[in-house]
Coordinates of C-alpha atoms and ligand atoms in Angstrom, one line a residue:
Chain A
X1 CA -38.4 -10.0 -61.5
X2 CA -39.6 -6.3 -60.8
X3 CA -43.2 -6.2 -61.6
X4 CA -45.4 -2.6 -61.7
X5 CA -48.9 -3.2 -61.7
X6 CA -51.2 -0.4 -62.3
X7 CA -49.3 1.9 -60.3
X8 CA -51.1 5.2 -59.8
X9 CA -50.0 8.1 -57.9
X10 CA -52.3 11.2 -57.0
X11 CA -50.7 13.9 -55.0
X12 CA -52.5 15.4 -52.1
X13 CA -53.0 18.6 -54.3
X14 CA -55.1 16.7 -56.8
X15 CA -52.4 16.2 -59.5
X16 CA -52.7 13.0 -61.3
X17 CA -49.0 12.5 -61.7
X18 CA -49.0 8.7 -62.7
X19 CA -52.0 6.6 -64.1
X20 CA -52.2 2.7 -64.2
X21 CA -48.5 2.4 -65.2
X22 CA -47.8 -1.3 -65.7
X23 CA -44.7 -3.2 -66.5
X24 CA -42.7 -6.2 -65.9
X25 CA -38.9 -6.1 -66.0
X26 CA -36.7 -9.2 -66.1
X27 CA -33.5 -9.3 -63.7
X28 CA -30.7 -7.7 -65.1
X29 CA -32.9 -5.8 -68.0
X30 CA -31.7 -2.3 -68.5
X31 CA -34.8 0.0 -69.1
X32 CA -34.8 3.7 -70.0
X33 CA -37.9 5.7 -69.3
X34 CA -38.3 8.8 -71.5
X35 CA -40.9 11.3 -71.6
X36 CA -41.7 15.1 -71.7
X37 CA -41.0 16.9 -68.3
X38 CA -43.9 16.4 -65.7
X39 CA -45.0 13.2 -67.0
X40 CA -44.7 11.3 -63.7
X41 CA -40.8 9.6 -64.2
X42 CA -39.8 10.8 -60.8
X43 CA -42.9 9.9 -59.4
X44 CA -42.7 6.2 -61.2
X45 CA -39.2 6.1 -59.6
X46 CA -39.7 7.1 -56.4
X47 CA -42.6 4.8 -56.0
X48 CA -40.4 1.7 -56.9
X49 CA -37.8 3.0 -54.6
X50 CA -40.3 2.9 -51.9
X51 CA -39.8 6.7 -50.8
X52 CA -43.3 7.3 -51.8
X53 CA -46.5 5.3 -51.7
X54 CA -48.3 4.8 -54.7
X55 CA -52.1 5.8 -54.2
X56 CA -53.2 2.6 -56.0
X57 CA -51.6 -0.5 -57.5
X58 CA -48.4 -2.0 -56.5
X59 CA -44.6 -2.7 -57.0
X60 CA -43.4 -6.4 -56.6
X61 CA -39.8 -7.5 -56.8
X62 CA -39.5 -11.4 -56.8
X63 CA -43.2 -11.3 -55.4
X64 CA -42.4 -9.1 -52.5
X65 CA -44.6 -5.9 -52.4
X66 CA -42.4 -2.7 -52.1
X67 CA -43.9 -0.1 -49.7
X68 CA -40.8 1.4 -48.1
X69 CA -37.4 1.5 -49.1
X70 CA -35.6 -2.0 -49.8
X71 CA -32.3 -3.4 -49.5
X72 CA -32.2 -5.0 -52.6
X73 CA -33.5 -1.5 -54.4
X74 CA -30.5 1.5 -54.8
X75 CA -31.1 4.8 -56.1
X76 CA -29.3 7.5 -57.9
X77 CA -30.5 11.0 -58.0
X78 CA -29.9 13.8 -60.1
X79 CA -27.6 15.5 -57.8
X80 CA -25.0 13.3 -56.1
X81 CA -26.3 13.9 -52.8
X82 CA -23.3 12.9 -51.2
X83 CA -22.8 13.8 -47.4
X84 CA -20.7 16.5 -47.2
X85 CA -19.3 15.7 -43.6
X86 CA -18.1 12.3 -44.5
X87 CA -14.8 11.6 -47.0
X88 CA -15.4 9.9 -50.3
X89 CA -14.7 6.8 -49.0
X90 CA -17.0 6.9 -46.0
X91 CA -19.8 8.1 -48.4
X92 CA -19.2 5.0 -50.3
X93 CA -19.3 2.8 -47.4
X94 CA -22.4 4.7 -45.9
X95 CA -24.8 1.7 -46.6
X96 CA -22.4 -0.9 -45.3
X97 CA -22.5 0.1 -41.5
X98 CA -23.6 -3.1 -40.5
X99 CA -20.4 -4.8 -41.9
X100 CA -17.5 -5.4 -39.9
X101 CA -14.8 -2.7 -40.4
X102 CA -12.2 -4.4 -42.3
X103 CA -15.0 -5.9 -44.7
X104 CA -16.2 -2.6 -45.3
X105 CA -13.0 -1.0 -46.0
X106 CA -12.3 -3.8 -48.4
X107 CA -15.4 -3.4 -50.5
X108 CA -14.8 0.4 -50.3
X109 CA -11.4 0.1 -51.5
X110 CA -12.7 -2.2 -54.6
X111 CA -15.5 0.2 -55.4
X112 CA -13.0 3.3 -55.5
X113 CA -10.8 1.6 -57.6
X114 CA -13.5 0.3 -59.6
X115 CA -15.0 4.0 -60.5
X116 CA -11.3 5.5 -60.7
X117 CA -11.3 7.4 -57.6
X118 CA -8.9 5.7 -55.6
X119 CA -6.7 8.7 -55.1
X120 CA -9.6 10.8 -53.8
X121 CA -10.8 8.1 -51.2
X122 CA -9.9 10.7 -48.2
X123 CA -11.1 13.8 -50.2
X124 CA -14.3 15.9 -49.2
X125 CA -17.0 15.7 -51.7
X126 CA -16.8 19.7 -51.9
X127 CA -13.3 18.4 -53.5
X128 CA -14.8 16.7 -56.4
X129 CA -16.0 17.7 -59.8
X130 CA -19.5 17.2 -60.5
X131 CA -18.9 14.1 -62.8
X132 CA -16.4 12.6 -60.0
X133 CA -19.2 13.2 -57.4
X134 CA -21.7 11.6 -59.6
X135 CA -19.2 8.4 -59.6
X136 CA -19.2 8.2 -55.9
X137 CA -23.0 8.3 -55.8
X138 CA -22.9 5.4 -58.2
X139 CA -20.3 3.7 -56.4
X140 CA -22.2 4.2 -52.8
X141 CA -25.5 2.8 -54.4
X142 CA -23.8 -0.1 -55.8
X143 CA -21.7 -1.3 -53.3
X144 CA -24.3 -3.0 -51.3
X145 CA -25.2 -5.0 -54.4
X146 CA -28.6 -4.0 -55.1
X147 CA -30.7 -6.4 -57.7
X148 CA -32.4 -3.1 -58.9
X149 CA -30.7 0.2 -59.4
X150 CA -33.1 3.4 -60.0
X151 CA -31.1 6.3 -61.9
X152 CA -33.1 9.5 -61.8
X153 CA -31.7 11.7 -64.6
X154 CA -28.5 10.9 -63.3
X155 CA -26.1 12.5 -65.8
X156 CA -28.4 15.4 -67.0
X157 CA -26.6 18.1 -64.9
X158 CA -23.1 17.4 -66.4
X159 CA -21.4 18.2 -69.5
X160 CA -21.8 16.1 -72.7
X161 CA -18.7 15.0 -72.7
X162 CA -18.4 13.7 -69.0
X163 CA -22.1 12.4 -69.6
X164 CA -20.7 10.1 -72.3
X165 CA -17.9 8.9 -70.2
X166 CA -20.2 8.2 -67.1
X167 CA -22.5 6.2 -69.4
X168 CA -19.9 4.1 -70.7
X169 CA -18.8 3.6 -67.1
X170 CA -22.2 3.0 -66.0
X171 CA -22.5 -0.1 -68.5
X172 CA -19.0 -1.3 -67.4
X173 CA -20.2 -1.3 -63.7
X174 CA -23.3 -3.0 -64.7
X175 CA -21.5 -5.9 -66.0
X176 CA -20.0 -6.9 -62.9
X177 CA -23.1 -8.0 -61.1
X178 CA -26.0 -7.3 -63.8
X179 CA -28.6 -5.5 -61.5
X180 CA -31.7 -4.3 -63.2
X181 CA -31.0 -0.9 -64.4
X182 CA -34.1 1.8 -64.7
X183 CA -32.7 4.9 -65.8
X184 CA -34.8 8.3 -66.2
X185 CA -33.5 10.3 -68.9
X186 CA -34.4 13.1 -71.2
X187 CA -31.5 12.4 -73.6
X188 CA -32.6 10.1 -76.4
X189 CA -29.0 9.4 -77.0
X190 CA -28.4 8.1 -73.8
X191 CA -31.6 5.8 -73.8
X192 CA -30.6 4.2 -76.8
X193 CA -26.9 3.7 -75.9
X194 CA -27.6 2.1 -72.6
X195 CA -31.2 0.5 -72.5
X196 CA -32.7 -3.0 -73.9
X197 CA -36.1 -1.4 -73.6
X198 CA -37.1 2.2 -73.8
X199 CA -40.3 2.9 -72.3
X200 CA -41.9 6.1 -73.4
X201 CA -44.5 8.1 -71.2
X202 CA -46.9 10.9 -71.7
X203 CA -48.2 13.4 -69.4
X204 CA -51.4 14.5 -67.5
X205 CA -52.0 12.0 -66.4
X206 CA -48.6 10.2 -66.5
X207 CA -48.9 6.8 -68.3
X208 CA -46.9 4.4 -70.4
X209 CA -47.3 5.4 -74.0
X210 CA -45.0 3.2 -76.0
X211 CA -42.1 0.7 -75.5
X212 CA -39.3 0.1 -77.9
X213 CA -36.8 -2.8 -77.8
X214 CA -33.6 -2.0 -78.8
X215 CA -32.1 -4.9 -80.3
X216 CA -28.4 -3.8 -80.7
X217 CA -25.5 -5.6 -79.3
X218 CA -22.8 -4.2 -76.9
X219 CA -20.8 -2.1 -77.1
X220 CA -23.0 0.1 -79.1
X221 CA -21.4 2.2 -81.9
X222 CA -22.9 5.8 -81.4
X223 CA -22.5 6.5 -85.3
X224 CA -23.8 3.3 -86.7
X225 CA -26.8 3.5 -88.9
X226 CA -28.6 1.1 -86.9
X227 CA -28.2 3.2 -83.9
X228 CA -29.5 6.2 -85.8
X229 CA -32.5 4.4 -86.7
X230 CA -33.3 3.5 -83.1
X231 CA -32.8 6.9 -82.3
X232 CA -35.1 8.0 -85.0
X233 CA -37.9 5.5 -83.8
X234 CA -37.7 6.9 -80.0
X235 CA -37.7 10.5 -81.3
X236 CA -40.9 9.7 -83.4
X237 CA -42.7 7.9 -80.5
X238 CA -41.6 11.0 -78.1
X239 CA -42.8 13.4 -80.5
X240 CA -46.3 11.4 -81.1
X241 CA -46.5 11.0 -77.3
X242 CA -46.8 14.9 -76.9
X243 CA -49.2 15.2 -79.5
X244 CA -52.5 15.3 -77.9
X245 CA -54.2 14.2 -81.1
X246 CA -52.7 11.0 -81.1
X247 CA -54.9 8.4 -79.1
X248 CA -53.3 6.0 -76.3
X249 CA -51.9 2.8 -77.7
X250 CA -52.6 1.4 -74.5
X251 CA -49.1 -0.2 -74.3
X252 CA -50.0 -0.9 -70.8
X253 CA -52.2 -4.3 -71.8
X254 CA -50.6 -7.0 -73.7
X255 CA -52.2 -7.6 -77.4
X256 CA -54.3 -10.7 -76.0
X257 CA -55.7 -8.8 -73.0
X258 CA -57.5 -6.1 -75.2
X259 CA -60.1 -9.0 -75.9
X260 CA -61.0 -9.4 -72.8
X261 CA -63.4 -6.2 -72.9
Chain B
X1 CA -20.7 42.0 -27.2
X2 CA -17.9 41.8 -29.7
X3 CA -18.9 38.1 -29.9
X4 CA -22.0 38.7 -31.1
X5 CA -21.1 40.8 -34.1
X6 CA -18.1 38.2 -34.6
X7 CA -20.1 35.2 -35.1
X8 CA -21.3 35.6 -38.9
X9 CA -17.8 35.9 -39.7
X10 CA -17.6 32.3 -39.1
X11 CA -19.6 31.8 -42.0
X12 CA -18.0 34.3 -44.1
X13 CA -14.5 33.2 -44.3
X14 CA -14.9 30.8 -46.9
X15 CA -12.9 31.8 -49.9
X16 CA -12.4 30.4 -53.3
X17 CA -10.8 27.5 -52.6
X18 CA -7.9 27.4 -55.4
X19 CA -5.5 29.9 -55.8
X20 CA -5.5 31.1 -52.3
X21 CA -2.4 29.3 -51.4
X22 CA -0.5 32.6 -51.5
X23 CA -3.5 34.5 -50.0
X24 CA -3.7 32.5 -47.0
X25 CA 0.0 33.0 -46.6
X26 CA -0.3 36.5 -46.5
X27 CA -3.5 36.7 -44.6
X28 CA -2.5 34.2 -41.8
X29 CA 0.0 36.9 -40.8
X30 CA -0.7 39.9 -42.3
X31 CA -4.5 40.1 -41.3
X32 CA -4.2 39.8 -37.7
X33 CA -1.1 42.7 -38.0
X34 CA -3.3 44.9 -39.9
X35 CA -6.2 44.2 -37.5
X36 CA -4.4 45.3 -34.6
X37 CA -2.4 48.4 -35.9
X38 CA -5.5 50.7 -35.3
X39 CA -5.8 50.1 -31.9
X40 CA -2.0 50.1 -31.3
X41 CA -1.7 53.2 -32.8
X42 CA -4.3 55.0 -30.8
X43 CA -3.1 53.5 -27.6
X44 CA 0.6 54.7 -28.4
X45 CA -0.6 58.0 -29.5
X46 CA -2.6 58.5 -26.3
X47 CA 0.3 57.2 -24.2
X48 CA 2.7 59.9 -26.1
X49 CA 0.0 62.4 -25.5
X50 CA -0.4 62.0 -21.7
X51 CA 3.3 61.2 -21.1
X52 CA 4.1 64.9 -23.0
X53 CA 1.7 66.7 -21.0
X54 CA -1.0 67.5 -23.7
X55 CA -3.4 65.9 -21.2
X56 CA -3.5 64.9 -17.8
X57 CA -5.0 61.4 -18.7
X58 CA -7.4 61.7 -15.4
X59 CA -10.5 60.6 -17.1
X60 CA -9.0 58.5 -20.0
X61 CA -5.8 57.0 -18.3
X62 CA -3.0 55.9 -20.8
X63 CA -2.4 52.2 -21.4
X64 CA 0.6 52.0 -19.1
X65 CA -1.7 53.2 -16.3
X66 CA -4.2 50.4 -17.2
X67 CA -1.6 47.8 -17.3
X68 CA -0.1 48.8 -13.9
X69 CA -3.7 48.7 -12.6
X70 CA -4.2 45.3 -13.9
X71 CA -0.6 44.3 -12.4
X72 CA -1.6 45.8 -9.1
X73 CA -4.7 43.6 -9.1
X74 CA -2.8 40.6 -10.3
X75 CA -0.3 41.0 -7.2
X76 CA -3.2 41.5 -4.6
X77 CA -4.5 38.4 -5.7
X78 CA -7.9 40.4 -6.1
X79 CA -7.9 39.7 -10.0
X80 CA -7.9 36.0 -9.8
X81 CA -10.8 36.4 -7.2
X82 CA -13.1 38.7 -9.5
X83 CA -12.2 36.5 -12.7
X84 CA -13.1 33.3 -10.9
X85 CA -16.2 34.6 -9.9
X86 CA -17.3 36.0 -13.1
X87 CA -16.4 32.8 -14.8
X88 CA -18.1 30.8 -12.9
X89 CA -21.0 32.6 -13.3
X90 CA -20.9 32.9 -17.2
X91 CA -19.9 29.1 -17.0
X92 CA -22.7 27.7 -15.0
X93 CA -25.5 30.5 -16.8
X94 CA -24.2 29.0 -20.2
X95 CA -24.3 25.8 -19.1
X96 CA -27.9 25.8 -18.2
X97 CA -28.8 28.1 -21.2
X98 CA -27.3 25.8 -23.8
X99 CA -29.0 22.6 -22.1
X100 CA -32.3 24.2 -22.2
X101 CA -31.9 25.7 -25.4
X102 CA -30.6 22.5 -27.0
X103 CA -33.4 20.2 -25.6
X104 CA -36.3 22.6 -26.5
X105 CA -34.8 23.4 -29.7
X106 CA -34.2 20.0 -30.6
X107 CA -37.7 19.0 -29.6
X108 CA -39.3 21.9 -31.6
X109 CA -37.2 21.1 -34.5
X110 CA -38.0 17.6 -34.8
X111 CA -41.4 17.6 -33.5
X112 CA -43.8 19.8 -35.7
X113 CA -46.5 19.4 -32.8
X114 CA -44.3 20.4 -30.0
X115 CA -43.0 23.4 -32.5
X116 CA -46.6 24.3 -32.5
X117 CA -47.2 24.0 -28.8
X118 CA -43.8 25.4 -27.5
X119 CA -42.6 28.0 -30.4
X120 CA -45.4 30.7 -30.1
X121 CA -44.7 30.9 -26.2
X122 CA -40.8 30.7 -26.5
X123 CA -41.2 33.6 -29.2
X124 CA -43.3 35.8 -27.1
X125 CA -41.1 35.5 -24.0
X126 CA -38.0 36.4 -26.4
X127 CA -39.7 39.5 -27.4
X128 CA -39.4 40.5 -23.6
X129 CA -36.0 42.3 -23.0
X130 CA -34.3 40.1 -20.7
X131 CA -33.2 42.7 -18.2
X132 CA -36.6 43.0 -17.7
X133 CA -36.7 39.7 -15.9
X134 CA -34.1 41.0 -13.2
X135 CA -36.6 42.4 -11.0
X136 CA -38.7 39.1 -10.6
X137 CA -35.5 36.9 -10.3
X138 CA -34.3 39.1 -7.5
X139 CA -37.6 38.6 -6.0
X140 CA -37.9 35.0 -6.7
X141 CA -34.3 33.9 -6.5
X142 CA -32.7 36.2 -4.0
X143 CA -29.9 38.8 -4.9
X144 CA -27.2 36.4 -4.5
X145 CA -25.7 33.9 -7.3
X146 CA -29.2 32.0 -8.3
X147 CA -30.9 35.2 -9.6
X148 CA -27.4 36.1 -11.9
X149 CA -27.1 32.8 -13.2
X150 CA -30.7 32.4 -14.2
X151 CA -30.2 35.9 -15.9
X152 CA -27.2 34.6 -18.0
X153 CA -28.9 31.3 -18.6
X154 CA -32.1 33.2 -20.1
X155 CA -29.5 35.4 -22.3
X156 CA -27.9 32.1 -23.5
X157 CA -31.0 30.0 -24.0
X158 CA -32.7 32.1 -26.9
X159 CA -29.9 32.3 -29.5
X160 CA -29.1 28.5 -28.8
X161 CA -32.8 27.5 -28.9
X162 CA -33.6 29.4 -32.1
X163 CA -30.3 27.9 -33.6
X164 CA -31.0 24.3 -33.1
X165 CA -34.6 24.7 -34.0
X166 CA -33.8 26.6 -37.4
X167 CA -30.8 24.3 -38.0
X168 CA -32.8 21.1 -37.9
X169 CA -35.8 22.7 -40.1
X170 CA -33.5 23.5 -42.5
X171 CA -31.4 20.3 -42.9
X172 CA -31.7 19.0 -46.5
X173 CA -34.5 17.1 -47.2
X174 CA -32.7 15.5 -50.2
X175 CA -29.9 14.3 -47.7
X176 CA -32.5 13.0 -45.1
X177 CA -33.9 10.9 -48.3
X178 CA -30.5 9.3 -48.6
X179 CA -30.6 7.9 -45.1
X180 CA -34.1 6.4 -45.8
X181 CA -33.1 4.8 -48.9
X182 CA -30.2 2.9 -46.9
X183 CA -33.1 2.3 -44.4
X184 CA -31.8 4.4 -41.4
X185 CA -33.6 3.8 -38.2
X186 CA -34.7 6.9 -36.3
X187 CA -31.6 6.8 -33.9
X188 CA -29.2 6.1 -36.9
X189 CA -31.0 8.9 -38.9
X190 CA -30.3 11.3 -35.9
X191 CA -26.9 10.2 -35.1
X192 CA -25.6 9.6 -38.9
X193 CA -27.4 12.6 -40.7
X194 CA -29.2 15.0 -38.6
X195 CA -26.4 15.6 -36.0
X196 CA -23.4 16.2 -38.5
X197 CA -25.9 18.4 -40.4
X198 CA -26.9 20.9 -37.7
X199 CA -23.5 21.0 -36.3
X200 CA -22.2 23.9 -37.8
X201 CA -25.2 26.0 -37.2
X202 CA -25.1 24.7 -33.6
X203 CA -21.5 26.1 -33.0
X204 CA -22.6 29.3 -34.4
X205 CA -25.5 29.5 -31.9
X206 CA -23.3 28.5 -29.1
X207 CA -20.8 31.2 -30.1
X208 CA -23.7 33.8 -30.3
X209 CA -25.1 32.4 -26.7
X210 CA -21.7 32.9 -25.1
X211 CA -21.5 36.6 -26.3
X212 CA -24.9 36.9 -24.9
X213 CA -23.6 35.4 -21.6
X214 CA -21.0 37.7 -21.3
X215 CA -22.9 40.7 -22.0
X216 CA -25.5 39.5 -19.3
X217 CA -23.0 38.8 -16.7
X218 CA -22.2 42.2 -16.8
X219 CA -25.6 43.5 -16.3
X220 CA -25.6 40.8 -13.3
X221 CA -23.0 41.9 -11.5
X222 CA -23.5 45.6 -12.0
X223 CA -26.6 45.1 -10.5
X224 CA -25.0 44.0 -7.1
X225 CA -22.2 41.8 -6.3
X226 CA -19.3 41.8 -4.2
X227 CA -16.9 40.4 -6.7
X228 CA -16.6 39.8 -10.3
X229 CA -15.3 42.0 -13.1
X230 CA -18.5 43.7 -13.3
X231 CA -18.1 44.8 -9.5
X232 CA -14.7 45.9 -10.5
X233 CA -16.5 48.1 -13.0
X234 CA -18.8 49.4 -10.5
X235 CA -16.4 49.9 -7.8
X236 CA -14.2 51.8 -10.2
X237 CA -17.1 54.2 -11.1
X238 CA -18.0 54.7 -7.4
X239 CA -14.5 55.6 -6.3
X240 CA -13.6 57.6 -9.3
X241 CA -10.9 54.9 -10.8
X242 CA -11.2 54.9 -14.6
X243 CA -8.1 53.0 -14.8
X244 CA -9.7 50.2 -13.1
X245 CA -13.0 50.3 -15.0
X246 CA -10.9 50.1 -18.1
X247 CA -8.8 47.2 -16.8
X248 CA -12.0 45.5 -16.2
X249 CA -13.3 46.1 -19.6
X250 CA -9.7 45.0 -21.3
X251 CA -10.0 41.8 -19.2
X252 CA -13.7 41.3 -20.5
X253 CA -12.6 41.5 -23.9
X254 CA -9.9 39.2 -23.8
X255 CA -11.7 36.6 -21.8
X256 CA -14.5 36.9 -24.3
X257 CA -12.4 36.4 -27.2
X258 CA -10.6 33.5 -25.1
X259 CA -13.7 31.4 -24.3
X260 CA -15.2 32.4 -28.0
X261 CA -11.7 30.7 -29.4
X262 CA -12.1 27.8 -27.2
X263 CA -15.7 26.9 -28.7
X264 CA -14.2 27.4 -32.2
X265 CA -11.2 25.3 -31.5
X266 CA -13.1 22.5 -29.9
X267 CA -15.5 22.6 -33.0
X268 CA -12.9 22.8 -35.6
X269 CA -11.9 18.9 -35.8
X270 CA -15.9 18.3 -36.3
X271 CA -16.4 20.9 -39.0
X272 CA -13.0 20.2 -41.3
X273 CA -15.4 19.2 -43.9
X274 CA -16.8 22.9 -44.1
X275 CA -15.4 25.2 -46.5
X276 CA -15.3 27.8 -44.0
X277 CA -12.6 25.8 -41.8
X278 CA -9.5 23.8 -43.1
X279 CA -8.4 25.6 -46.0
X280 CA -9.4 29.2 -45.7
X281 CA -7.8 28.9 -42.2
X282 CA -4.9 26.9 -43.4
X283 CA -5.2 24.8 -40.2
Ligands
LIG1 N1 -44.7 16.3 -54.1 C1 -45.4 16.8 -55.0 N2 -46.5 17.4 -54.9 C2 -47.6 17.8 -55.6 N3 -47.5 17.6 -57.3 C3 -46.1 16.8 -57.6 C4 -45.4 16.4 -56.7 N4 -44.2 15.9 -57.3 C5 -44.6 16.1 -58.4 N5 -45.7 16.4 -58.6 C6 -46.5 16.9 -59.9 O1 -46.6 15.6 -60.7 C7 -46.3 15.7 -62.0 C8 -45.1 14.7 -62.3 O2 -43.9 14.9 -61.5 P1 -42.6 14.2 -62.1 O3 -42.9 12.9 -61.5 O4 -41.5 14.8 -61.1 O5 -42.4 14.4 -63.3 P2 -40.8 14.2 -64.2 O6 -39.8 13.4 -63.4 O7 -41.5 13.3 -65.3 O8 -40.5 15.4 -65.0 C9 -46.2 17.0 -62.3 O9 -47.0 17.8 -62.6 C10 -45.6 17.7 -60.9 O10 -46.1 18.7 -60.9
LIG2 MG1 -37.9 14.1 -62.7

């Protein structure tokens, strides 16, 4: 289980990007984090990835505190961030340097097959389309079999058609090993298609505002009325999160905890 | 000197990758031919002008006479001696300049403390026209080889230093972050991320450095030498032999281009991933 306990982050310039964010995420759960721009989503993800230290609070994965990048946690950014001097295959194998060459080659070949880019193994990253490059990035992050995969607006730079394609593809890949996914997005459709649970954040300081369970089976039909319902409730919550007159619901505390005070 | 202005071309040759098949075939043959058209025409024109008596060609000898001078130098074995001397100086000066520039540039690029300590001094030294060192080098190191090599090394040092430091400083932070997420150790980060990332800029700085090396070897040999291509220049001036001066100039140009090309060829296998190489050159 991944546990975030009152994670806060104040940048050196005094910006309070994240305030007392708490959540518990089951192994294999798919979480979407949604919220206005600047509400600390990336900051949160970077803290979970161990790329930045939280100012206070802590992130634990199966009781292990995360303070630097961890073998069980992978991350995919908005840009593919492929290494331009490595072939597609070598990019995917980048995190497998410790394995013997034959084993590495096998895993890379299987991953290439899995993301449908077997014919691009020896291509350079510059020869890929945006969608293909992001597939390679996904394969690179998944190939070491992380328990947690973080995705920071991974599809936001792609066109609508490619984005849908990759969303389905991500779910497909997820089903192989069922890692925990935490996906930051600003696309309500994407959140409802992918997530078991949507966390809505609100800005200044960035904090948890609401959570919405998406009780829909998979595969999900984007046109079903139920799907529309969930989309509407996420949108409503998002609107309320941006409306300053709405007080915090304090979703950070369980129902019983409030009685403590 | 030609090499200095040549270096940026390295980055400009990137063409839109697609639809360049025909254009690349055209450029592979036509472009070099177009390039030599002008000098060839001028040379031929001058040759005809002298040959037909419009000019006596005493101060500006026709190409045939320059070639004849080169042939004579080759026959007497003089040319090999001069070329060897010059190449040796450029080679050693280049090697020292590159080693020092790379080491200090890497240190300054990697550690900000070292940069704060070192860089202002290097920048101040860079502001001194390098030829101003000549008297000092001669006083310190004598008039023979050491002072010449030192002067060349100084010329090579600065572009390499700046190139390496600048390249390290401009390595994409986002890509370094990829290395961090895969938990690369310090040395692995240098080997797998930093080195490949700085290589293109490093090659450019080597080529610029080499161009300056050739420039400074001329200066060094003009100041006082008993052999070398620069000596041929001076000798030609003092004895009033313009054909010999032009011969030396032509050989300088050929050697400069050749050594520059060597760097390019040696680096090409490592830079195939770049747009500028591979496709655009049709390698
Ligand atoms: N490195 C940084 N230094 C200072 N402030 C930052 C830094 N990164 C982000 N911020 C600020 O923190 C807040 C949250 O940023 P971020 O987590 O990137 O938001 P989001 O990803 O939700 O758009 C913003 O106000 C942003 O300006
Ligand atoms: Mg962000």
